[in-house]
Short mmCIF file of C-alpha atoms in Angstrom, two decimals:
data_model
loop_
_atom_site.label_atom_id
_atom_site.label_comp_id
_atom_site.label_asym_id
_atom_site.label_seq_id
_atom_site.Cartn_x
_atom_site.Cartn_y
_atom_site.Cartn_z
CA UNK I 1 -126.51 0.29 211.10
CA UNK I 2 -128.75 1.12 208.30
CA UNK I 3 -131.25 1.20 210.57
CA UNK I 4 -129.72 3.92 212.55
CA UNK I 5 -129.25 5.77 209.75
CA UNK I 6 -132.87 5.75 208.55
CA UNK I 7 -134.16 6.73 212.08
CA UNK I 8 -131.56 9.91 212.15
CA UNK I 9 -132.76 10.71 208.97
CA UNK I 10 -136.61 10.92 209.78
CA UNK I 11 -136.06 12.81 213.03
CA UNK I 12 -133.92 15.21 211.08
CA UNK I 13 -136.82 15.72 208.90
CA UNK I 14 -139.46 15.71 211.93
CA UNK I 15 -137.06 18.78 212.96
CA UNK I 16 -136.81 20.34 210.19
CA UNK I 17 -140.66 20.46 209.13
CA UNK I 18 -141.38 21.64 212.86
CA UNK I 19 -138.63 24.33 212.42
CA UNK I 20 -140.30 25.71 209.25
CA UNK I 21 -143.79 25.49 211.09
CA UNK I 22 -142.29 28.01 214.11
CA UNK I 23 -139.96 29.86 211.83
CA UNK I 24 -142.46 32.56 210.72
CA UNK I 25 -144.38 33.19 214.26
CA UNK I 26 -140.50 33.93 215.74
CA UNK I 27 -139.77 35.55 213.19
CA UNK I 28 -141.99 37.73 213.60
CA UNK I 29 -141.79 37.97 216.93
CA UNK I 30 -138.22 38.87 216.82
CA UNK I 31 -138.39 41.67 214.14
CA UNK I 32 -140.75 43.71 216.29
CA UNK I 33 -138.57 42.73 218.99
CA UNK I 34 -135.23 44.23 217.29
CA UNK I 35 -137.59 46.99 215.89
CA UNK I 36 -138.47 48.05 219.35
CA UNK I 37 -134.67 47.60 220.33
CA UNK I 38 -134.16 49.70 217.26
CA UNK I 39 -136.46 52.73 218.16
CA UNK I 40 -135.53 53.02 221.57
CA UNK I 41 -131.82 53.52 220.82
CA UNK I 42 -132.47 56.26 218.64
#
């Protein structure tokens, strides 16, 4: 059970760390996205 636990927690972590690695490129990537959006509606 513990065990279980333990295992969650790491690939929460593994998920976590990989999220923060890709978090600025789409971020990025979706403010010139919504920037473009923004332009053409005005």
């Amino acid at each position: 059970m513990m065990l279980d636990l333990i295992k969650n927690f790491l690939l929460y972590l593994v998920i976590i760390l990989i999220t923060i690695s890709i978090l600025p490129l789409t971020t990025t990537y979706f403010t010139q996205q919504i920037g473009s959006m923004v332009l053409n509606l005005i």
